[in-house]
Coordinates of C-alpha atoms and ligand atoms in Angstrom, one line a residue:
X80 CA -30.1 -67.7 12.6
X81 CA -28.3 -70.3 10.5
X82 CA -26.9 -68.8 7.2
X83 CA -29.5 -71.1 5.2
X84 CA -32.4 -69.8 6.8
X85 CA -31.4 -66.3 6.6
X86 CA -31.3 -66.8 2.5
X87 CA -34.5 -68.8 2.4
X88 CA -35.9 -66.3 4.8
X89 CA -34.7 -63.6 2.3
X90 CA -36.6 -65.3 -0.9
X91 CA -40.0 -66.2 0.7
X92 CA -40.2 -61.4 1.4
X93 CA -38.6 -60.8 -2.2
X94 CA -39.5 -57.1 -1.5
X95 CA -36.7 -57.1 1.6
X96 CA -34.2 -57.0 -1.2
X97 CA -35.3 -53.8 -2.9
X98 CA -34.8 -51.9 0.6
X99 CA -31.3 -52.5 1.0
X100 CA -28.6 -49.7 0.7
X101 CA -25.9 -51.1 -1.6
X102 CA -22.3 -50.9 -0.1
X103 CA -19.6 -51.4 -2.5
X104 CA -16.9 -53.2 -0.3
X105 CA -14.7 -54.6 -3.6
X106 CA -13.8 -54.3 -7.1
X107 CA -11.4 -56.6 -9.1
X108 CA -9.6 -55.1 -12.3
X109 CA -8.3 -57.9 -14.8
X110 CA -6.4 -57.5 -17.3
X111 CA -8.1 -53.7 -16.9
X112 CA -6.0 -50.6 -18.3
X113 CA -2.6 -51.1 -17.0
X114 CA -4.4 -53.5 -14.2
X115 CA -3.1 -57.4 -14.8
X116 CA -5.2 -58.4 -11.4
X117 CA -5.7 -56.1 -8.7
X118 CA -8.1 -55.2 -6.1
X119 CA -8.8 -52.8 -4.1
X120 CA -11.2 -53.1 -1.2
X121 CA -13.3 -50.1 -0.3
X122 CA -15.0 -48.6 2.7
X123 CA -17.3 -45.8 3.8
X124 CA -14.7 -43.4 2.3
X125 CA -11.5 -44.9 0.1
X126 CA -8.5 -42.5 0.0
X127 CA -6.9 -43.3 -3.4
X128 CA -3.1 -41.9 -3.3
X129 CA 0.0 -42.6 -5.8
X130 CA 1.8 -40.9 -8.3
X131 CA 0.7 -39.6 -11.9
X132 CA -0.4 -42.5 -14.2
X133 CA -0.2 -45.1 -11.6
X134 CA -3.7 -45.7 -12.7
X135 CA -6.1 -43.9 -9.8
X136 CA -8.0 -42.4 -13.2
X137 CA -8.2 -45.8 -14.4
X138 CA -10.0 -47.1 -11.4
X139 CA -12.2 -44.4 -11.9
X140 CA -12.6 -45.5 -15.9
X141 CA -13.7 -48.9 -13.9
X142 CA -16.7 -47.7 -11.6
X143 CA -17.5 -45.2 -15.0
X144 CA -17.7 -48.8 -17.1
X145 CA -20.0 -50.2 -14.4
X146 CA -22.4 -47.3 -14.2
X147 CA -22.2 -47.3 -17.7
X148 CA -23.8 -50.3 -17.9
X149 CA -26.5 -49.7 -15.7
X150 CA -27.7 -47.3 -18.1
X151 CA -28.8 -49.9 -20.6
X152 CA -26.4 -48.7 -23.0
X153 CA -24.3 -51.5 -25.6
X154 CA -20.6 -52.6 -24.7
X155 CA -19.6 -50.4 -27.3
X156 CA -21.5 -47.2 -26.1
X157 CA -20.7 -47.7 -22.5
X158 CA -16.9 -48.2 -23.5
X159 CA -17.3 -45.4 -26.8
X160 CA -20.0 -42.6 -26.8
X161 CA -24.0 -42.5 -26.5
X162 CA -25.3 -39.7 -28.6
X163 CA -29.1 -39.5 -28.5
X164 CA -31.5 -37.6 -31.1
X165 CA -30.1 -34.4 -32.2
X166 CA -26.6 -35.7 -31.9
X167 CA -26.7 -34.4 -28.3
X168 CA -24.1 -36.6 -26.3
X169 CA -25.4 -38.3 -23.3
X170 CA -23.0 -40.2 -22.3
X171 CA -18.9 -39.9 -23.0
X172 CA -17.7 -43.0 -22.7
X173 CA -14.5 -44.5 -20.4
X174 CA -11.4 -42.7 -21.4
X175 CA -9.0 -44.7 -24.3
X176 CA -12.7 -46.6 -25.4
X177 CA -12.3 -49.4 -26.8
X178 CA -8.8 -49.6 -28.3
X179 CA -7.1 -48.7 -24.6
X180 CA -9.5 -50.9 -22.3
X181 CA -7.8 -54.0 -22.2
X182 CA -4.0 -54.7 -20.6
X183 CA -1.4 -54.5 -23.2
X184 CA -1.1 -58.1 -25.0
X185 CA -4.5 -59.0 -23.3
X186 CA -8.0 -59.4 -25.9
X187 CA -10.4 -59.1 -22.7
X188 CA -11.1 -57.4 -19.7
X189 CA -12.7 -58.4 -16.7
X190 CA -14.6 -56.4 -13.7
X191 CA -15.6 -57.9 -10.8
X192 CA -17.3 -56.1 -7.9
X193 CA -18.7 -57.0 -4.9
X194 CA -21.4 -55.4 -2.5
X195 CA -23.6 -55.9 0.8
X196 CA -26.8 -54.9 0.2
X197 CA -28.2 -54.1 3.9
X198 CA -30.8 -56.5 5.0
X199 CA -32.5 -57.4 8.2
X200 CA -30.2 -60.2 9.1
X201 CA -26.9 -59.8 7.8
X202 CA -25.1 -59.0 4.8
X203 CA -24.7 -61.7 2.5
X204 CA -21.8 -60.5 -0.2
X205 CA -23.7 -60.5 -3.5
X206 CA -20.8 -60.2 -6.4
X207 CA -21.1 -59.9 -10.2
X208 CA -18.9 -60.2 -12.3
X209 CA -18.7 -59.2 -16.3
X210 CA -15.8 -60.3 -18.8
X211 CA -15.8 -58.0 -21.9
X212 CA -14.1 -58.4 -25.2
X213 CA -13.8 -54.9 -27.0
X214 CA -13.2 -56.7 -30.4
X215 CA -10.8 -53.6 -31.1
X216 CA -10.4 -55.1 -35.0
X217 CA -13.6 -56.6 -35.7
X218 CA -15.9 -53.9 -34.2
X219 CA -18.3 -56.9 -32.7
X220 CA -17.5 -55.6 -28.7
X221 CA -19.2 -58.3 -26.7
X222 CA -19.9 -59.7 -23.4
X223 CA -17.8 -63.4 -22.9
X224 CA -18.9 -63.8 -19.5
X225 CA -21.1 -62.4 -16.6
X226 CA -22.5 -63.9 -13.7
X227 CA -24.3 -62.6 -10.4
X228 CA -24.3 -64.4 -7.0
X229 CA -25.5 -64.1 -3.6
X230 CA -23.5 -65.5 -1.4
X231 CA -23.0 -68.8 -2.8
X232 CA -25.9 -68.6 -5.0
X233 CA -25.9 -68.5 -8.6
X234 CA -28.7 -66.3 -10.2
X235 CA -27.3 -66.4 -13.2
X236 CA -24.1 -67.7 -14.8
X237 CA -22.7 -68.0 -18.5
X238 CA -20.1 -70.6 -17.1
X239 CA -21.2 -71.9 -13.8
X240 CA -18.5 -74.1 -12.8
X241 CA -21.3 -77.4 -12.2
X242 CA -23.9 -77.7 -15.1
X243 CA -21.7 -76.0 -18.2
X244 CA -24.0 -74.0 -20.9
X245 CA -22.8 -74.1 -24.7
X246 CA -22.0 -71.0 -25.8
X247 CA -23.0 -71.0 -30.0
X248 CA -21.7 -67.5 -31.1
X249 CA -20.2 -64.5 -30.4
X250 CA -23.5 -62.8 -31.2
X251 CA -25.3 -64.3 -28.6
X252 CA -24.8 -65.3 -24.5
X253 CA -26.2 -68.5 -22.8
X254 CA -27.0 -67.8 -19.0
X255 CA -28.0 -70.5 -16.7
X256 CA -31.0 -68.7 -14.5
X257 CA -31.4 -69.7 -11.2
X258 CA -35.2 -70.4 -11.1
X259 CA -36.7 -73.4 -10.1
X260 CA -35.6 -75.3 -7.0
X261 CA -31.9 -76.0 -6.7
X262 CA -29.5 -73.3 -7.3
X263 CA -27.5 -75.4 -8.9
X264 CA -29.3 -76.2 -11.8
X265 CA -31.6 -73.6 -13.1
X266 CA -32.2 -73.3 -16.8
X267 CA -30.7 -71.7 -19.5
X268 CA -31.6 -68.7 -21.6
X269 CA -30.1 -67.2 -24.6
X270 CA -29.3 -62.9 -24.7
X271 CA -27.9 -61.0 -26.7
X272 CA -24.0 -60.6 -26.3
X273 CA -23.1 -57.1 -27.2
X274 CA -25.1 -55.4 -24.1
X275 CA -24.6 -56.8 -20.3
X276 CA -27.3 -59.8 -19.3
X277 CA -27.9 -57.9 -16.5
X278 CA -29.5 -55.2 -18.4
X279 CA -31.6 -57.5 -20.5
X280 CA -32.5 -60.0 -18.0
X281 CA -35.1 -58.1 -16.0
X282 CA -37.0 -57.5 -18.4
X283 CA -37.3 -60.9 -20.2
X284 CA -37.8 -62.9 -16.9
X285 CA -39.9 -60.1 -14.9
X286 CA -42.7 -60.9 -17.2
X287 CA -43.1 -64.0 -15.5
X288 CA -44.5 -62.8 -12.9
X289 CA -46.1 -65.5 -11.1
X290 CA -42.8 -67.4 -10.7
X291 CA -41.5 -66.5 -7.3
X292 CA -38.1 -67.7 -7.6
X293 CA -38.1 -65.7 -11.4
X294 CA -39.0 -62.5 -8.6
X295 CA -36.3 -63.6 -6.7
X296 CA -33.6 -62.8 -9.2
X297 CA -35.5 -59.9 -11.1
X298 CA -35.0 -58.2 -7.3
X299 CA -31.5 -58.8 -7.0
X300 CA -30.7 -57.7 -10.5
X301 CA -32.7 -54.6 -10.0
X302 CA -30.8 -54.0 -6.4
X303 CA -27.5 -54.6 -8.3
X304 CA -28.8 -51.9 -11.3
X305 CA -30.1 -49.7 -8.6
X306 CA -26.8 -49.2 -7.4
X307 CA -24.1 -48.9 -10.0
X308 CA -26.9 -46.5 -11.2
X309 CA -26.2 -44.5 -8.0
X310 CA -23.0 -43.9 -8.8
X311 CA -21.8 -40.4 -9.4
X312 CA -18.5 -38.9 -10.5
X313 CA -18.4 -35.0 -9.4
X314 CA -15.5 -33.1 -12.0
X315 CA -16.9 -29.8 -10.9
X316 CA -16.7 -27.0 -13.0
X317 CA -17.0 -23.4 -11.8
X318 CA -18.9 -22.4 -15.0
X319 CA -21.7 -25.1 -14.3
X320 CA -21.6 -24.1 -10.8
X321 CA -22.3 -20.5 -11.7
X322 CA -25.4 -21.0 -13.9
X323 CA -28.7 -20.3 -12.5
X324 CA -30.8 -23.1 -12.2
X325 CA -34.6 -24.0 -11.5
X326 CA -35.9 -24.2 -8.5
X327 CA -37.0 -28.0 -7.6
X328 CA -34.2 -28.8 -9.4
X329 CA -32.6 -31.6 -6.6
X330 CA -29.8 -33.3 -8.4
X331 CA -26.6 -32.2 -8.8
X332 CA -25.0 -32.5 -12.0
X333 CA -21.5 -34.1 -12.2
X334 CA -19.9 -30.7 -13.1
X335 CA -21.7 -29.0 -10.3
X336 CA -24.5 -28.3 -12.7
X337 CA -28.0 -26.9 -10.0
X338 CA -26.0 -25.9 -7.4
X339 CA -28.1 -23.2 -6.3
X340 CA -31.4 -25.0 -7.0
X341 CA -30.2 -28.0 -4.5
X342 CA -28.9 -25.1 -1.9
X343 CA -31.9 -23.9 -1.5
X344 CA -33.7 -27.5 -1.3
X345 CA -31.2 -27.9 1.6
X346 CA -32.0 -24.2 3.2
X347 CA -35.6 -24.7 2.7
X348 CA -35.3 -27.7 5.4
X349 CA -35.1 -26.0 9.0
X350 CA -32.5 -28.5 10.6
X351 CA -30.6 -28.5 7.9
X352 CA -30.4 -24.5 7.2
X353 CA -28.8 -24.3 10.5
X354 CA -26.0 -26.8 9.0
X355 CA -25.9 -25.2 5.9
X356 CA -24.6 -21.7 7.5
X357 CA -22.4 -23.6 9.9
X358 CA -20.5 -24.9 7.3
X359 CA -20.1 -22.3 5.4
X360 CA -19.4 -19.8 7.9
X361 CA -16.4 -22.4 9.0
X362 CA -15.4 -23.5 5.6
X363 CA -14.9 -20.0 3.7
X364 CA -12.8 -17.4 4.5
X365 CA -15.2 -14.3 4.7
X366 CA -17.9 -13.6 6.8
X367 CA -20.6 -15.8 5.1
X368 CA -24.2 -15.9 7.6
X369 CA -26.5 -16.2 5.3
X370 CA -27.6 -17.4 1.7
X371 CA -30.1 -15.8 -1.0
X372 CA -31.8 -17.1 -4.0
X373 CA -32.0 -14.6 -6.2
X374 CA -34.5 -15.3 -9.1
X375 CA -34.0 -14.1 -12.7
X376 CA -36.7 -13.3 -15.3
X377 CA -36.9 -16.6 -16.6
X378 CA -37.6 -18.1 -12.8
X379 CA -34.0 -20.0 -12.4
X380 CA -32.6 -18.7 -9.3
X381 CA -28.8 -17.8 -8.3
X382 CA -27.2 -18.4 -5.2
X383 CA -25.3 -15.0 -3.0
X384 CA -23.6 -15.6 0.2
X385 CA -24.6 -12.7 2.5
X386 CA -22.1 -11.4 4.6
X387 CA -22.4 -10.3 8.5
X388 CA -21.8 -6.4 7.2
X389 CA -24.9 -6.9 4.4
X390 CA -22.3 -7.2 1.7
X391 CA -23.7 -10.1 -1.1
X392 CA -21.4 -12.1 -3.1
X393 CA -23.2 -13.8 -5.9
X394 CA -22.1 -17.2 -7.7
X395 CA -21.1 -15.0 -10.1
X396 CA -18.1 -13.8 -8.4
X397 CA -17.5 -16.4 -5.8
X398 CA -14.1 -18.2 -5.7
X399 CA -13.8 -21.0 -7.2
X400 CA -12.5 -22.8 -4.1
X401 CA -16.1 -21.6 -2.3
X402 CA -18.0 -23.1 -5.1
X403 CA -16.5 -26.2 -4.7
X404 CA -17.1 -26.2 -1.1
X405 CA -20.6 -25.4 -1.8
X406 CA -21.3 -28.0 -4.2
X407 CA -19.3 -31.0 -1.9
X408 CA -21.8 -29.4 0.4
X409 CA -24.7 -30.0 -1.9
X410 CA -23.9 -33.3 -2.8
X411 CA -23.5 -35.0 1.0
X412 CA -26.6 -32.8 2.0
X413 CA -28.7 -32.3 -0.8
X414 CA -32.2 -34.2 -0.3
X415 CA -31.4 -36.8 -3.1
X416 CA -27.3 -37.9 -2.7
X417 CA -26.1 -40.5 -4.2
X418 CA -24.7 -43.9 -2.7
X419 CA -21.4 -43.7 -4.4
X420 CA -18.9 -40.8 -5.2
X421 CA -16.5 -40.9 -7.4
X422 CA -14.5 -37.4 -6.7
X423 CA -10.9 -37.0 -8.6
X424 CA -8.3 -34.9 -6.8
X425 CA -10.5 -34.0 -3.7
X426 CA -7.6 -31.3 -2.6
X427 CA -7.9 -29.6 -6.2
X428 CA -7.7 -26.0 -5.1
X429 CA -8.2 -25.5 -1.4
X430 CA -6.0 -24.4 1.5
X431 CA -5.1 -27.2 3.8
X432 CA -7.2 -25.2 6.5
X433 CA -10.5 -25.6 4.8
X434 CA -9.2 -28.8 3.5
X435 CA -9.3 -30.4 6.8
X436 CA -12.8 -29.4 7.4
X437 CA -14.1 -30.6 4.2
X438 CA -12.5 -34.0 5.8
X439 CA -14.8 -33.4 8.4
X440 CA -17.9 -33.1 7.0
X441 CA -17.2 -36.1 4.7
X442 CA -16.3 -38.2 7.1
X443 CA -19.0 -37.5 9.0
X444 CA -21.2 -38.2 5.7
X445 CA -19.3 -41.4 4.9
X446 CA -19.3 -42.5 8.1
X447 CA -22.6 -41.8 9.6
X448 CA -24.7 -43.1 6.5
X449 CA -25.3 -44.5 3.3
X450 CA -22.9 -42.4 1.4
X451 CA -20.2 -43.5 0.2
X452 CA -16.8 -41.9 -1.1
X453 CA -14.1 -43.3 -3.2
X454 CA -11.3 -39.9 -3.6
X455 CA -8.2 -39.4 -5.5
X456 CA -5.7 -36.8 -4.2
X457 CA -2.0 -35.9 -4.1
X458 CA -1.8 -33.9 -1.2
X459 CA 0.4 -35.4 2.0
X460 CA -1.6 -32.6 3.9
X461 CA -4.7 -34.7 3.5
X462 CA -3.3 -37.6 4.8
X463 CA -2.1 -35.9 7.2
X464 CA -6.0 -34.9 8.8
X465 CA -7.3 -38.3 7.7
X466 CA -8.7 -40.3 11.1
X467 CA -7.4 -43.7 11.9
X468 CA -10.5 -45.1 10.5
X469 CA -10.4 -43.6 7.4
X470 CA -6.9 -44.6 6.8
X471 CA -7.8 -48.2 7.3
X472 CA -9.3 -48.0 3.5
X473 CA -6.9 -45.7 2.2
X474 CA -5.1 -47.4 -0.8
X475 CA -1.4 -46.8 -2.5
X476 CA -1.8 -47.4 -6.2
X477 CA 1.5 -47.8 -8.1
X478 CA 3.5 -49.3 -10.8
X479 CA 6.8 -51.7 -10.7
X480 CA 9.5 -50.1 -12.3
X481 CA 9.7 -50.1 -15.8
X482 CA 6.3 -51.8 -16.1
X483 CA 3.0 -51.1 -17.0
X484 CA 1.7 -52.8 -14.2
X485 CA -0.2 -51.1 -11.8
X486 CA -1.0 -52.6 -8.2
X487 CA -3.0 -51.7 -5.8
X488 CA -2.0 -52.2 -2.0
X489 CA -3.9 -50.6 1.4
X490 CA -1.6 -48.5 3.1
X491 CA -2.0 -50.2 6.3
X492 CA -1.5 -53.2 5.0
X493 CA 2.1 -52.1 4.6
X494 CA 4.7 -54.2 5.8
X495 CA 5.5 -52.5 9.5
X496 CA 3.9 -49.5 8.8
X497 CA 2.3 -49.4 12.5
X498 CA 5.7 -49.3 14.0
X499 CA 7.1 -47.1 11.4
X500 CA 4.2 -44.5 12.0
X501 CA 4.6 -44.5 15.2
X502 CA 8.1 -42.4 14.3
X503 CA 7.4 -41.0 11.4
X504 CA 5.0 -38.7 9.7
X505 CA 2.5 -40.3 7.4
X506 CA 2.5 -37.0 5.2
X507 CA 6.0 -36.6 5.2
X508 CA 6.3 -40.4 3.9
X509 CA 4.2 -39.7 1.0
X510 CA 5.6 -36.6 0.1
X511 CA 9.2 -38.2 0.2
X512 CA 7.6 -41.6 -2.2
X513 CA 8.1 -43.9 1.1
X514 CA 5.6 -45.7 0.3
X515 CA 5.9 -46.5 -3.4
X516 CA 9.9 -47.2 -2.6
X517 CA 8.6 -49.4 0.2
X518 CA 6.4 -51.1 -2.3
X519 CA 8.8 -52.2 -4.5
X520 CA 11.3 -53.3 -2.6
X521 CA 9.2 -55.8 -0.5
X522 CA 7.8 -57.1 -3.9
X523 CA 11.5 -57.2 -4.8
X524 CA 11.8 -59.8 -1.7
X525 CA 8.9 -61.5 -2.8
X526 CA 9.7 -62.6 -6.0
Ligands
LIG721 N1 -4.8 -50.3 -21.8 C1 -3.7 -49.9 -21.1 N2 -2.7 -50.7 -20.9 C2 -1.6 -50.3 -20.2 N3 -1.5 -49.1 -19.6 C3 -2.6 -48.2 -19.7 C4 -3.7 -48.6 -20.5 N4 -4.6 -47.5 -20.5 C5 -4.0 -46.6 -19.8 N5 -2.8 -47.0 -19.3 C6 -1.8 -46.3 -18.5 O1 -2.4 -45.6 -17.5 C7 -1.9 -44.3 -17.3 C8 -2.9 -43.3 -16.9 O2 -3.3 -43.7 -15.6 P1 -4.3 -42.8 -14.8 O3 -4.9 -41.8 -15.7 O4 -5.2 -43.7 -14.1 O5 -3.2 -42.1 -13.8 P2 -3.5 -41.4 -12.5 O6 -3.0 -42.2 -11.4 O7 -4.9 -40.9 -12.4 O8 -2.5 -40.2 -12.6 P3 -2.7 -38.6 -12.3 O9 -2.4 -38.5 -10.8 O10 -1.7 -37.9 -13.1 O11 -4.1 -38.2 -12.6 C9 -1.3 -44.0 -18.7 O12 -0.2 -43.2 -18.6 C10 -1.1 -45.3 -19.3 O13 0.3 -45.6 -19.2
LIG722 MG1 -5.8 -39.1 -12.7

């Protein structure tokens, strides 16, 4: 089928859109933390490696931005804080906020990233793209520009290249929308500039509803939403980990938060119990054949790891490391995962031994369906247990000397680096800097 038809075919079943799973498969940092213009391209799972403050955190401050704002929070909230009544904190901003978003020298930023969303006939890219000015000084942090296209269809554009919009104020953003007939025209609609469009747009053009074309891009703004929504950034905490939690409770919370709760969503599932205890018999050191929910008086319910002996080990005083097993196991396997993971310093505590079966199981998560995994780490032993195909989208993020700049380069995109692997150890590479050394000297060439 031709590409046009698959797109009209697309627009006449709107609904088609909604059932897509959302792969991220780019992001674009301008002028973004110590990012002048890089990109790093992303796959089921996305090894992040490089040396302290090359900017793998910062990355992570950039999905955190975008998933900021598809909680319909302000510029200035997603970027600063979100308290909500009772000056309970919701939402704790990116890291620096305002004053440290942008490049040094630089008054914007821009984000740009782009995603398949998985559709009968193929996957058309569908990339958005937001340009943010913090207004450090005057305290008025805005959008300057945003756009979202499908393929090479605008929905909506501040600046499309053909058919320019005025912009009046800093207050306020012109769109052009793509409704009615030729993409290229559209019409144009005025928003409010310190909170995305794409936040505000739904709303105001969903009430049309008996304009199909409006449909058209209320669907693809709410697939786009949809899925920076489902993005999660685990920083598990033992303490979380260790509270009691309500049954029914499904999510896990980014510290670990429900861990039992959602182990015993996944035990109560027959297939999956079997899994369950496979894992954990391979992944922890003692004897672990069975789990136990053990309620308290108030109904929340704790998880123990039953031995072969009979011997019980509650939460309470299971390792660390085993928690953190646990809940990795509770996010790929719980009955509501997220589509995106965002999980800093994946080695953080755990002997290369168990390490290389957590590998395992997420890559047999990552790989086998619609999760996906972006990872920081600084261990050479992971890279060391990392398949072939997992190494294709396995990144180097590092800084020139005496620079801010951070870059971001896939490691198999390396200049030789087939032939060089072939005779030397990938792990040993990394642990001696190879790569950054290598990095630098062929930009040295190329400049
Ligand atoms: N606005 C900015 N402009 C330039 N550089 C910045 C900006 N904000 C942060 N940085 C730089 O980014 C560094 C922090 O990077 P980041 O936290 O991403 O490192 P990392 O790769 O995660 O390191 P680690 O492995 O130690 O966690 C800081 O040291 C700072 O130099
Ligand atoms: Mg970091």
């Amino acid at each position: 089928m031709a590409r046009k038809e698959a797109i009209e075919d697309n627009e006449n079943a709107p609904g088609l859109l909604m059932l897509g799973v959302a792969m991220l498969v780019h992001l674009r940092l301008e002028r973004f933390k110590n990012f002048k213009d890089a990109s790093l391209h992303l796959g089921p799972l996305s090894i992040l490696i490089g040396s302290n403050a090359s900017g793998k955190s910062n990355i992570r401050d950039a999905f955190r931005f975008l998933h900021g704002l598809s909680r319909g929070y302000s510029i200035a909230e997603i970027l600063g804080e979100k308290y909500v009544e009772g000056g309970f904190l919701q939402w704790a901003g990116v890291r620096g906020g305002v004053r440290e978003a942008t490049y040094p020298g630089a008054s914007t930023f821009s984000l740009t990233v782009t995603f398949t969303l998985g559709m009968r006939f193929r996957l058309i890219p569908t990339k958005y793209h937001i340009e943010v000015d913090p207004d450090v000084d005057g305290g008025n942090s805005r959008v300057v520009r945003e756009s979202l296209y499908y393929g090479p269809q605008m929905r909506f554009d501040s600046h499309p290249p053909e058919n320019p919009v005025v912009q009046k104020d800093a207050q306020h953003i012109r769109v052009r929308i793509r409704p009615g007939g030729d993409y290229r025209r559209g019409h144009a609609e005025t928003f409010i500039a310190h909170q995305p469009v794409l936040t505000q747009i739904a709303d105001r053009i969903g009430e049309r509803r008996k304009d199909s074309k409006a449909r058209v891009v209320v669907n693809h703004v709410k697939s786009v939403l949809s899925a920076l929504q489902s993005m999660r950034f685990l920083d598990l905490d033992p303490d979380a980990m260790r509270k009691p939690s309500l049954p029914g409770q499904t999510i896990l919370g980014d510290r670990g938060e429900n861990l039992s709760s959602v182990l015993q969503a996944i035990y109560k599932v027959r297939d999956q119990r079997a899994a369950l205890i496979e894992w954990i018999r391979e992944l922890t050191p003692m004897d672990a054949r069975d789990f136990e929910f053990v309620p308290d008086q108030t109904g929340r319910i704790l998880v123990s790891l039953v031995e072969q002996n009979g011997h019980k080990t509650s939460a309470y005083s299971a390792s660390d490391g085993t928690l953190r097993f646990l809940a990795m196991i509770a996010a790929l396997m719980g009955p509501k995962p997220a589509q995106f993971y965002f999980f800093e310093e994946l080695d953080s505590g755990l002997h290369p031994a168990r390490l290389y079966l957590l590998l395992q199981l997420i890559e047999q998560k990552t790989f086998g369906g619609s999760i996906q995994m972006v990872a920081s780490t600084h261990s050479p032993q992971l890279m060391r247990f990392l398949s072939p195909k997992a190494l294709k989208d396995t990144s180097l993020i590092y800084r020139l000397p005496d620079s801010y700049e951070g870059r971001i380069r896939g490691i198999m995109d390396m200049p030789d680096i087939e032939q060089i692997l072939e005779q030397q150890d990938l792990a040993r590479l990394h642990e001696s800097g190879w790569f950054e050394d290598a990095m630098v000297f062929s930009e040295a060439g190329e400049s």
